[in-house]
Coordinates of C-alpha atoms in Angstrom, one line a residue:
M1 CA 9.8 -14.5 -17.5
A2 CA 9.9 -11.7 -15.8
S3 CA 9.6 -10.2 -12.0
V4 CA 7.8 -6.8 -12.2
V5 CA 7.6 -5.0 -8.9
V6 CA 4.1 -2.6 -8.2
V7 CA 3.9 -0.4 -5.8
G8 CA 2.6 3.4 -5.1
T9 CA 4.4 6.8 -5.9
Q10 CA 2.4 9.2 -3.0
W11 CA 1.0 8.5 0.0
G12 CA -0.9 5.6 -1.0
D13 CA -4.8 4.7 -2.1
E14 CA -3.6 5.0 -5.9
G15 CA -5.2 2.5 -6.9
K16 CA -2.8 -0.1 -7.0
G17 CA -5.1 -3.1 -6.6
K18 CA -6.6 -2.6 -9.9
I19 CA -3.4 -2.5 -11.5
V20 CA -2.1 -5.2 -9.7
D21 CA -5.2 -6.9 -10.8
L22 CA -4.6 -6.1 -14.6
L23 CA -1.4 -7.4 -13.8
T24 CA -1.7 -10.6 -12.7
R25 CA -3.3 -11.8 -16.3
Y26 CA 0.4 -12.0 -17.5
A27 CA 1.4 -13.3 -13.3
D28 CA 2.1 -17.1 -12.2
Y29 CA 2.7 -15.7 -8.3
V30 CA 1.8 -13.1 -6.8
V31 CA 3.6 -11.7 -3.8
R32 CA 2.5 -9.5 -0.8
F33 CA 5.8 -8.2 0.3
Q34 CA 5.4 -5.7 3.3
G35 CA 2.2 -3.8 5.1
G36 CA -0.3 -5.3 7.1
N37 CA -4.2 -4.6 7.6
N38 CA -4.0 -1.0 7.6
A39 CA -3.3 -0.9 4.1
G40 CA -6.3 -2.0 1.6
H41 CA -7.0 -2.7 -1.8
T42 CA -10.2 -1.9 -3.7
L43 CA -10.9 -4.0 -7.3
V44 CA -14.0 -3.6 -9.6
V45 CA -14.5 -6.5 -11.2
D46 CA -18.0 -6.8 -13.5
G47 CA -19.6 -3.9 -10.9
K48 CA -18.5 -5.9 -7.7
K49 CA -16.2 -3.8 -5.3
Y50 CA -14.1 -6.3 -3.2
I51 CA -11.3 -5.0 -0.8
F52 CA -8.2 -7.2 0.2
H53 CA -6.9 -6.2 3.6
I54 CA -3.9 -8.6 3.7
I55 CA -4.7 -11.2 1.2
P56 CA -2.9 -10.2 -2.5
S57 CA -5.1 -8.4 -5.2
G58 CA -4.3 -11.7 -7.5
I59 CA -6.7 -14.0 -5.4
L60 CA -9.4 -13.5 -8.1
Y61 CA -8.0 -15.6 -10.4
E62 CA -8.3 -19.7 -10.5
D63 CA -5.0 -20.4 -11.5
K64 CA -2.8 -17.7 -9.2
T65 CA -0.7 -18.5 -6.7
C66 CA -0.9 -15.6 -3.9
V67 CA 1.7 -15.5 -1.7
I68 CA 1.8 -13.4 2.1
G69 CA 6.0 -12.8 2.5
N70 CA 7.8 -12.8 5.2
G71 CA 7.8 -8.4 5.0
V72 CA 4.2 -8.4 6.0
I73 CA 2.6 -8.1 10.0
I74 CA 0.1 -10.2 9.9
D75 CA -3.3 -10.3 12.5
P76 CA -4.8 -13.8 11.8
G77 CA -7.9 -13.2 12.3
V78 CA -8.4 -11.0 9.9
L79 CA -6.4 -13.0 7.1
L80 CA -9.1 -15.7 8.0
K81 CA -12.0 -13.5 8.2
E82 CA -11.0 -12.6 4.2
I83 CA -10.9 -16.3 3.4
A84 CA -13.9 -16.3 5.0
G85 CA -15.6 -13.5 3.3
L86 CA -14.5 -15.2 -0.6
A87 CA -15.4 -18.7 0.0
E88 CA -19.0 -16.8 0.8
K89 CA -18.2 -15.2 -3.1
G90 CA -17.2 -18.5 -4.6
F91 CA -13.4 -18.1 -4.4
A92 CA -12.3 -20.9 -2.4
V93 CA -8.7 -20.1 -0.9
A94 CA -7.0 -22.8 -1.1
P95 CA -3.5 -24.1 0.5
K96 CA -2.3 -24.4 -3.3
K97 CA -4.0 -21.2 -4.0
L98 CA -2.2 -19.5 -0.7
L99 CA 1.0 -19.5 0.6
I100 CA 2.4 -17.4 3.6
S101 CA 6.2 -17.6 4.7
S102 CA 7.1 -18.7 7.8
N103 CA 9.4 -16.1 9.2
A104 CA 6.1 -13.3 8.4
H105 CA 5.1 -11.7 11.9
L106 CA 2.4 -11.5 13.7
I107 CA 0.2 -8.5 15.1
M108 CA -1.0 -9.8 18.6
P109 CA -3.6 -8.8 20.5
Y110 CA -1.3 -6.2 23.0
H111 CA -0.1 -4.2 19.9
Q112 CA -3.3 -3.4 19.3
C113 CA -3.9 -2.9 22.8
L114 CA -0.3 -0.4 22.4
D115 CA -1.3 1.1 18.9
Q116 CA -4.2 3.1 20.4
A117 CA -2.8 3.5 24.2
R118 CA 0.0 5.6 22.4
E119 CA -1.7 7.9 20.0
N120 CA -4.6 8.4 22.7
A121 CA -1.8 9.2 24.8
L122 CA 0.2 11.8 21.8
A123 CA -1.0 15.4 22.0
K124 CA -3.1 16.8 19.4
E125 CA -1.1 18.0 17.0
K126 CA 1.1 15.5 17.3
K127 CA -0.9 12.2 16.5
I128 CA 0.4 10.0 14.1
G129 CA -3.2 9.3 12.7
T130 CA -2.6 5.8 12.9
T131 CA -5.0 3.3 12.0
G132 CA -5.0 1.8 15.7
R133 CA -4.9 -2.2 13.9
G134 CA -1.3 -3.0 16.0
I135 CA 0.7 -2.3 13.6
G136 CA 3.8 -0.1 15.0
P137 CA 4.3 -2.4 18.0
C138 CA 4.7 -5.4 15.6
Y139 CA 7.2 -3.9 13.5
M140 CA 9.1 -3.4 17.1
D141 CA 8.8 -5.9 18.2
K142 CA 10.3 -7.4 15.3
V143 CA 13.4 -5.4 14.9
G144 CA 13.4 -5.6 19.0
R145 CA 13.7 -9.5 18.5
V146 CA 10.7 -10.4 20.1
G147 CA 8.5 -10.8 17.8
M148 CA 5.5 -14.1 17.2
K149 CA 6.6 -15.4 13.9
V150 CA 3.8 -17.5 11.9
G151 CA 6.3 -20.2 12.1
D152 CA 6.3 -20.5 15.8
L153 CA 2.3 -21.2 15.5
L154 CA 3.4 -24.5 14.0
D155 CA 5.0 -25.5 16.9
P156 CA 3.0 -24.6 20.2
T157 CA 5.8 -25.6 23.0
L158 CA 8.4 -22.2 21.6
F159 CA 4.7 -20.2 21.2
K160 CA 3.9 -20.5 24.7
D161 CA 7.2 -20.1 25.7
K162 CA 7.8 -16.1 23.9
L163 CA 4.4 -15.7 24.3
Q164 CA 4.4 -16.1 28.4
A165 CA 7.3 -13.3 28.1
A166 CA 5.8 -10.6 25.8
V167 CA 2.9 -10.9 28.0
E168 CA 4.6 -9.7 31.1
E169 CA 6.7 -6.9 29.1
K170 CA 3.1 -5.8 27.5
N171 CA 1.9 -6.0 30.4
F172 CA 3.5 -3.9 32.2
V173 CA 3.6 -0.9 30.3
L174 CA -0.1 -0.9 29.0
T175 CA -0.7 -1.4 32.5
R176 CA 2.2 1.2 34.8
Q177 CA 2.2 3.3 31.7
F178 CA -1.0 3.9 30.2
G179 CA -3.8 2.6 32.8
A180 CA -5.0 -0.3 30.4
A181 CA -6.6 -3.2 30.7
P182 CA -3.7 -5.8 30.9
A183 CA -3.6 -9.1 28.4
D184 CA -4.6 -12.1 29.1
F185 CA -2.9 -14.7 28.5
A186 CA -4.5 -18.5 28.6
A187 CA -7.6 -16.5 26.3
I188 CA -4.7 -15.8 23.6
V189 CA -3.4 -19.2 23.7
D190 CA -6.6 -20.3 23.3
Q191 CA -7.3 -17.8 20.3
F192 CA -3.9 -18.7 18.9
E193 CA -4.4 -22.2 18.8
R194 CA -7.5 -22.5 17.0
F195 CA -5.7 -19.6 14.3
A196 CA -3.0 -22.2 14.3
E197 CA -5.1 -25.1 12.9
Q198 CA -6.4 -23.6 10.2
L199 CA -3.5 -21.9 8.9
A200 CA -0.7 -24.7 8.7
P201 CA -1.7 -26.1 5.4
F202 CA -0.9 -22.9 4.3
I203 CA 2.1 -22.1 5.7
G204 CA 5.6 -22.4 4.0
N205 CA 9.1 -21.2 3.2
V206 CA 8.8 -18.6 0.6
S207 CA 12.3 -17.1 -0.5
V208 CA 12.3 -20.9 -1.6
V209 CA 9.5 -21.3 -3.5
L210 CA 10.0 -18.0 -5.6
D211 CA 13.4 -19.0 -6.2
Q212 CA 12.5 -22.3 -8.1
A213 CA 9.7 -20.5 -9.8
R214 CA 12.0 -17.9 -11.2
K215 CA 14.2 -20.9 -12.4
E216 CA 10.8 -22.7 -13.6
G217 CA 10.6 -19.3 -15.6
K218 CA 7.5 -18.5 -14.3
N219 CA 6.5 -14.5 -14.3
I220 CA 6.5 -13.1 -10.5
L221 CA 4.3 -10.0 -10.1
F222 CA 5.2 -8.4 -6.7
E223 CA 3.0 -6.5 -4.5
G224 CA 3.7 -3.5 -2.8
A225 CA 1.4 -1.5 -0.2
Q226 CA 0.7 2.1 1.1
G227 CA 2.8 4.3 -1.0
T228 CA 6.2 6.1 -1.2
H229 CA 6.5 8.6 0.7
L230 CA 5.1 6.8 3.8
D231 CA 7.8 4.5 3.8
I232 CA 9.6 4.0 7.2
D233 CA 13.1 5.5 5.8
H234 CA 12.7 7.4 3.3
G235 CA 9.0 9.3 3.6
T236 CA 7.5 12.3 5.8
Y237 CA 8.3 11.2 8.9
P238 CA 6.9 10.8 11.3
F239 CA 3.7 10.1 9.3
V240 CA 4.8 7.7 7.9
T241 CA 3.1 3.7 8.2
S242 CA 6.7 1.3 10.2
S243 CA 7.2 -0.4 7.0
N244 CA 9.4 0.3 3.7
T245 CA 7.5 0.6 0.9
I246 CA 9.6 1.1 -1.7
A247 CA 10.4 -1.0 -4.5
G248 CA 13.4 -2.5 -2.9
N249 CA 11.9 -4.3 -0.1
A250 CA 10.3 -6.1 -2.5
C251 CA 13.6 -8.4 -2.2
I252 CA 14.1 -8.1 1.5
G253 CA 9.9 -9.1 2.3
S254 CA 10.3 -12.1 0.5
G255 CA 13.4 -13.2 0.4
F256 CA 14.3 -12.9 -3.4
G257 CA 17.7 -11.7 -5.3
P258 CA 17.4 -7.9 -6.6
S259 CA 19.2 -9.2 -9.3
H260 CA 16.3 -10.8 -10.5
I261 CA 14.2 -8.0 -10.4
D262 CA 12.6 -6.7 -14.4
E263 CA 10.3 -4.1 -13.4
V264 CA 9.1 -1.2 -11.6
I265 CA 5.9 0.5 -12.0
G266 CA 5.0 3.0 -10.2
I267 CA 1.2 3.4 -10.1
L268 CA 0.1 7.5 -9.9
K269 CA -2.6 9.0 -9.3
A270 CA -4.3 11.5 -11.9
Y271 CA -3.9 14.2 -9.1
T272 CA -2.7 13.6 -5.3
T273 CA -4.6 12.0 -2.1
R274 CA -3.5 11.7 1.6
V275 CA -5.3 9.8 4.7
G276 CA -4.6 10.8 8.2
E277 CA -1.9 13.4 9.5
G278 CA 1.2 15.1 8.2
P279 CA 2.9 17.4 5.2
F280 CA 0.6 17.5 1.9
P281 CA 1.8 20.5 -0.1
T282 CA -0.6 20.7 -2.9
E283 CA -4.0 19.7 -0.8
L284 CA -7.3 21.6 -1.3
P285 CA -8.3 22.3 1.6
E286 CA -12.1 20.4 2.5
G287 CA -14.4 23.0 1.6
D288 CA -12.1 23.8 -1.6
A289 CA -14.6 23.4 -4.1
I290 CA -12.3 21.5 -6.6
G291 CA -11.7 19.8 -3.6
D292 CA -14.4 18.5 -2.3
A293 CA -15.6 18.1 -6.4
L294 CA -12.5 15.2 -6.7
Q295 CA -13.1 13.8 -3.4
Q296 CA -16.8 13.2 -3.7
K297 CA -16.2 11.8 -7.6
G298 CA -13.0 9.6 -7.2
H299 CA -15.2 8.2 -4.1
E300 CA -11.6 9.2 -2.1
Y301 CA -12.5 7.4 1.1
G302 CA -10.0 4.7 2.7
A303 CA -9.9 1.4 1.8
T304 CA -9.4 0.1 5.2
T305 CA -10.7 3.0 7.8
G306 CA -13.1 4.6 5.3
R307 CA -11.2 8.2 6.7
R308 CA -12.1 11.2 4.1
R309 CA -9.1 11.2 2.4
R310 CA -7.2 14.8 1.9
C311 CA -6.8 16.0 -2.0
G312 CA -5.1 18.6 -4.0
W313 CA -3.2 19.0 -7.0
F314 CA -0.5 16.4 -8.5
D315 CA 2.4 16.6 -7.2
A316 CA 5.8 16.9 -9.5
V317 CA 8.4 17.2 -6.3
V318 CA 6.8 13.6 -4.9
A319 CA 6.3 11.7 -8.4
N320 CA 9.9 12.3 -9.2
D321 CA 10.9 11.5 -5.2
A322 CA 9.1 8.4 -6.3
V323 CA 10.7 7.9 -9.8
R324 CA 14.2 8.6 -7.5
L325 CA 13.7 5.6 -4.4
N326 CA 12.2 2.9 -6.5
G327 CA 13.9 3.5 -9.6
L328 CA 11.2 3.4 -11.7
T329 CA 10.9 1.8 -14.9
G330 CA 7.0 2.8 -15.7
F331 CA 3.4 4.5 -14.6
A332 CA 0.4 3.2 -14.3
V333 CA -1.3 6.5 -14.4
T334 CA -4.9 6.4 -12.5
K335 CA -8.1 8.3 -12.3
L336 CA -7.6 10.0 -14.6
D337 CA -11.7 10.2 -15.3
V338 CA -11.6 12.2 -11.9
L339 CA -10.1 15.6 -13.6
S340 CA -12.6 15.3 -16.3
G341 CA -14.6 18.5 -16.5
L342 CA -12.3 20.9 -15.1
S343 CA -11.4 23.5 -16.9
K344 CA -8.0 24.1 -15.6
L345 CA -5.6 21.5 -14.1
K346 CA -2.2 22.6 -11.4
L347 CA 1.1 20.5 -11.1
A348 CA 3.3 21.5 -8.7
T349 CA 6.7 21.2 -10.3
S350 CA 8.9 23.1 -7.4
Y351 CA 8.7 23.9 -3.3
Q352 CA 9.2 27.2 -1.8
V353 CA 10.8 26.5 2.2
E354 CA 11.5 30.0 3.9
G355 CA 12.8 31.7 0.3
E356 CA 14.4 27.8 -0.5
T357 CA 13.5 26.6 -3.7
F358 CA 13.2 22.4 -3.8
L359 CA 13.0 19.5 -6.2
H360 CA 12.5 17.1 -3.1
M361 CA 10.5 17.1 -0.2
P362 CA 12.2 18.5 3.0
D363 CA 13.8 15.8 4.8
N364 CA 13.0 18.5 7.7
I365 CA 9.6 17.9 8.8
R366 CA 8.8 21.9 9.7
K367 CA 9.9 22.9 6.8
A368 CA 7.9 20.2 4.2
R369 CA 4.7 21.4 6.5
L370 CA 5.7 24.6 5.1
A371 CA 6.6 23.9 1.7
Q372 CA 4.9 25.6 -0.6
P373 CA 4.1 24.3 -4.0
V374 CA 4.7 26.1 -7.2
Y375 CA 2.0 25.3 -10.1
E376 CA 1.8 25.6 -14.1
E377 CA -1.3 25.2 -15.4
M378 CA -3.1 23.6 -18.2
D379 CA -6.0 23.3 -20.3
G380 CA -8.1 20.3 -18.6
W381 CA -11.3 19.0 -20.5
A382 CA -14.6 18.5 -21.1
G383 CA -15.9 14.9 -21.8
E384 CA -16.1 11.5 -19.6
L385 CA -12.9 8.7 -20.9
S386 CA -14.9 5.5 -19.1
D387 CA -15.3 4.6 -22.7
V388 CA -12.0 5.5 -24.6
R389 CA -10.0 2.3 -24.6
A390 CA -7.2 3.4 -26.8
Y391 CA -4.4 6.1 -25.9
E392 CA -5.9 8.6 -29.6
D393 CA -9.3 8.6 -28.7
L394 CA -7.7 10.2 -25.1
P395 CA -9.5 14.2 -25.5
A396 CA -6.1 15.8 -26.7
Q397 CA -5.8 17.8 -23.5
A398 CA -5.8 14.8 -21.6
Q399 CA -3.3 13.1 -23.8
A400 CA -1.3 16.8 -23.4
Y401 CA -1.8 16.1 -19.4
L402 CA 0.3 13.0 -19.9
K403 CA 2.8 13.8 -22.1
R404 CA 3.7 16.9 -19.8
L405 CA 3.4 14.6 -16.3
E406 CA 6.0 12.6 -18.1
D407 CA 8.2 15.1 -18.8
L408 CA 8.7 16.4 -15.0
T409 CA 9.3 12.9 -14.4
G410 CA 11.6 11.3 -17.1
V411 CA 8.9 7.9 -16.9
A412 CA 6.7 7.0 -19.0
P413 CA 3.4 5.9 -18.5
A414 CA 2.8 2.1 -19.3
I415 CA -0.6 2.3 -18.1
I416 CA -4.1 4.3 -18.0
S417 CA -7.0 4.0 -15.7
V418 CA -9.7 5.5 -17.4
G419 CA -12.5 4.3 -14.7
P420 CA -12.7 1.9 -11.7
D421 CA -13.6 -1.2 -14.2
R422 CA -10.8 -4.3 -15.1
E423 CA -11.9 -3.5 -18.5
E424 CA -11.5 0.9 -17.8
T425 CA -8.0 0.1 -18.5
L426 CA -5.2 1.1 -21.3
L427 CA -2.5 -1.1 -21.4
L428 CA 0.6 0.8 -23.2
R429 CA 3.4 -1.5 -22.3
N430 CA 3.5 -4.8 -20.7
P431 CA 6.1 -4.9 -18.2
F432 CA 6.0 -8.6 -18.4
A433 CA 6.4 -8.9 -22.8
G434 CA 10.4 -7.3 -22.2

């Protein structure tokens, strides 16, 4: 029995979905523990693409139980649309396959209105780059102790009482501060009564179920969303998400005891990308030949928003921060194949900021924006990697690149991805094997 956490080590979009899908083969339970539908996981199975925003990636397996923990915030309409979409593709989602925590919070229509209104009110240089899906306002209500919980759907009286107070407060802000249209209490009640009827069979106590599974010797896989440097506490604040994305939140966001975690695998893209605003020291600007090549070959568009991802060289400073913050026991290196064909590769080993050397991301956002990467250079390789199925069959330069990533971070690769398909993966060490 093992409990394994998978997290992103950069700014998200590292390829977590594929790695979670791979490791799900060895798991009995797959648990999503934070974030909302501002995140997206893309899987390619037998040439078919599947994109998930809330449902854990393990849903494509028949004999697994997928769990949405209390740390996740849920837009019921989006969740039900995902369930319906899977059914259309032959993957029926029955309550025995999906459990939703009664303590997870609900994204309400007024959260989305507030999210968009606040972003639109900011000056261009101060915009966060939010997806506008209500994530921040929902987490604000959760911390402010006025949030709507999934379990509230099962108690119509409680739901209406809480909603009435919330709508009165939110409408004051929407209309007075932002000049936006007010939320309609009756329409929300009607909409969420339908949601409640559909979701009721899936709702339960996640913490109790996972603890029982652990006692029964089941393998549990915890699936993070976004990446380490989007963490609300440890990321490039304020250009972050509104939840804790690091491994420690796997326990908080599911009600699972921290002493029961056995492995933490960090998903590490072989280069670096970022969507939205915020510091990105190794960025290759749009129009740079290599940056554009990475973007095109790596299909670097956000799974949720479709926005073009900013691309840049590998950043060991970012990677080492992730090692420290997550307590990583292994890496899953993704998109190594995208680097094929580049004659030279660069890796940032430190930053220079106003004459000072940094081996970690500066806490000061002004200094983070000014960070200039210090690079070292390595030889690239010419051959494509998608047919490689053993480490020793990788080109010597690719092996040397991987070894350098290990030397710079002190963490060895456990998994290497050489293409987008499920089978285009090298499993060097199975974290569930002990």
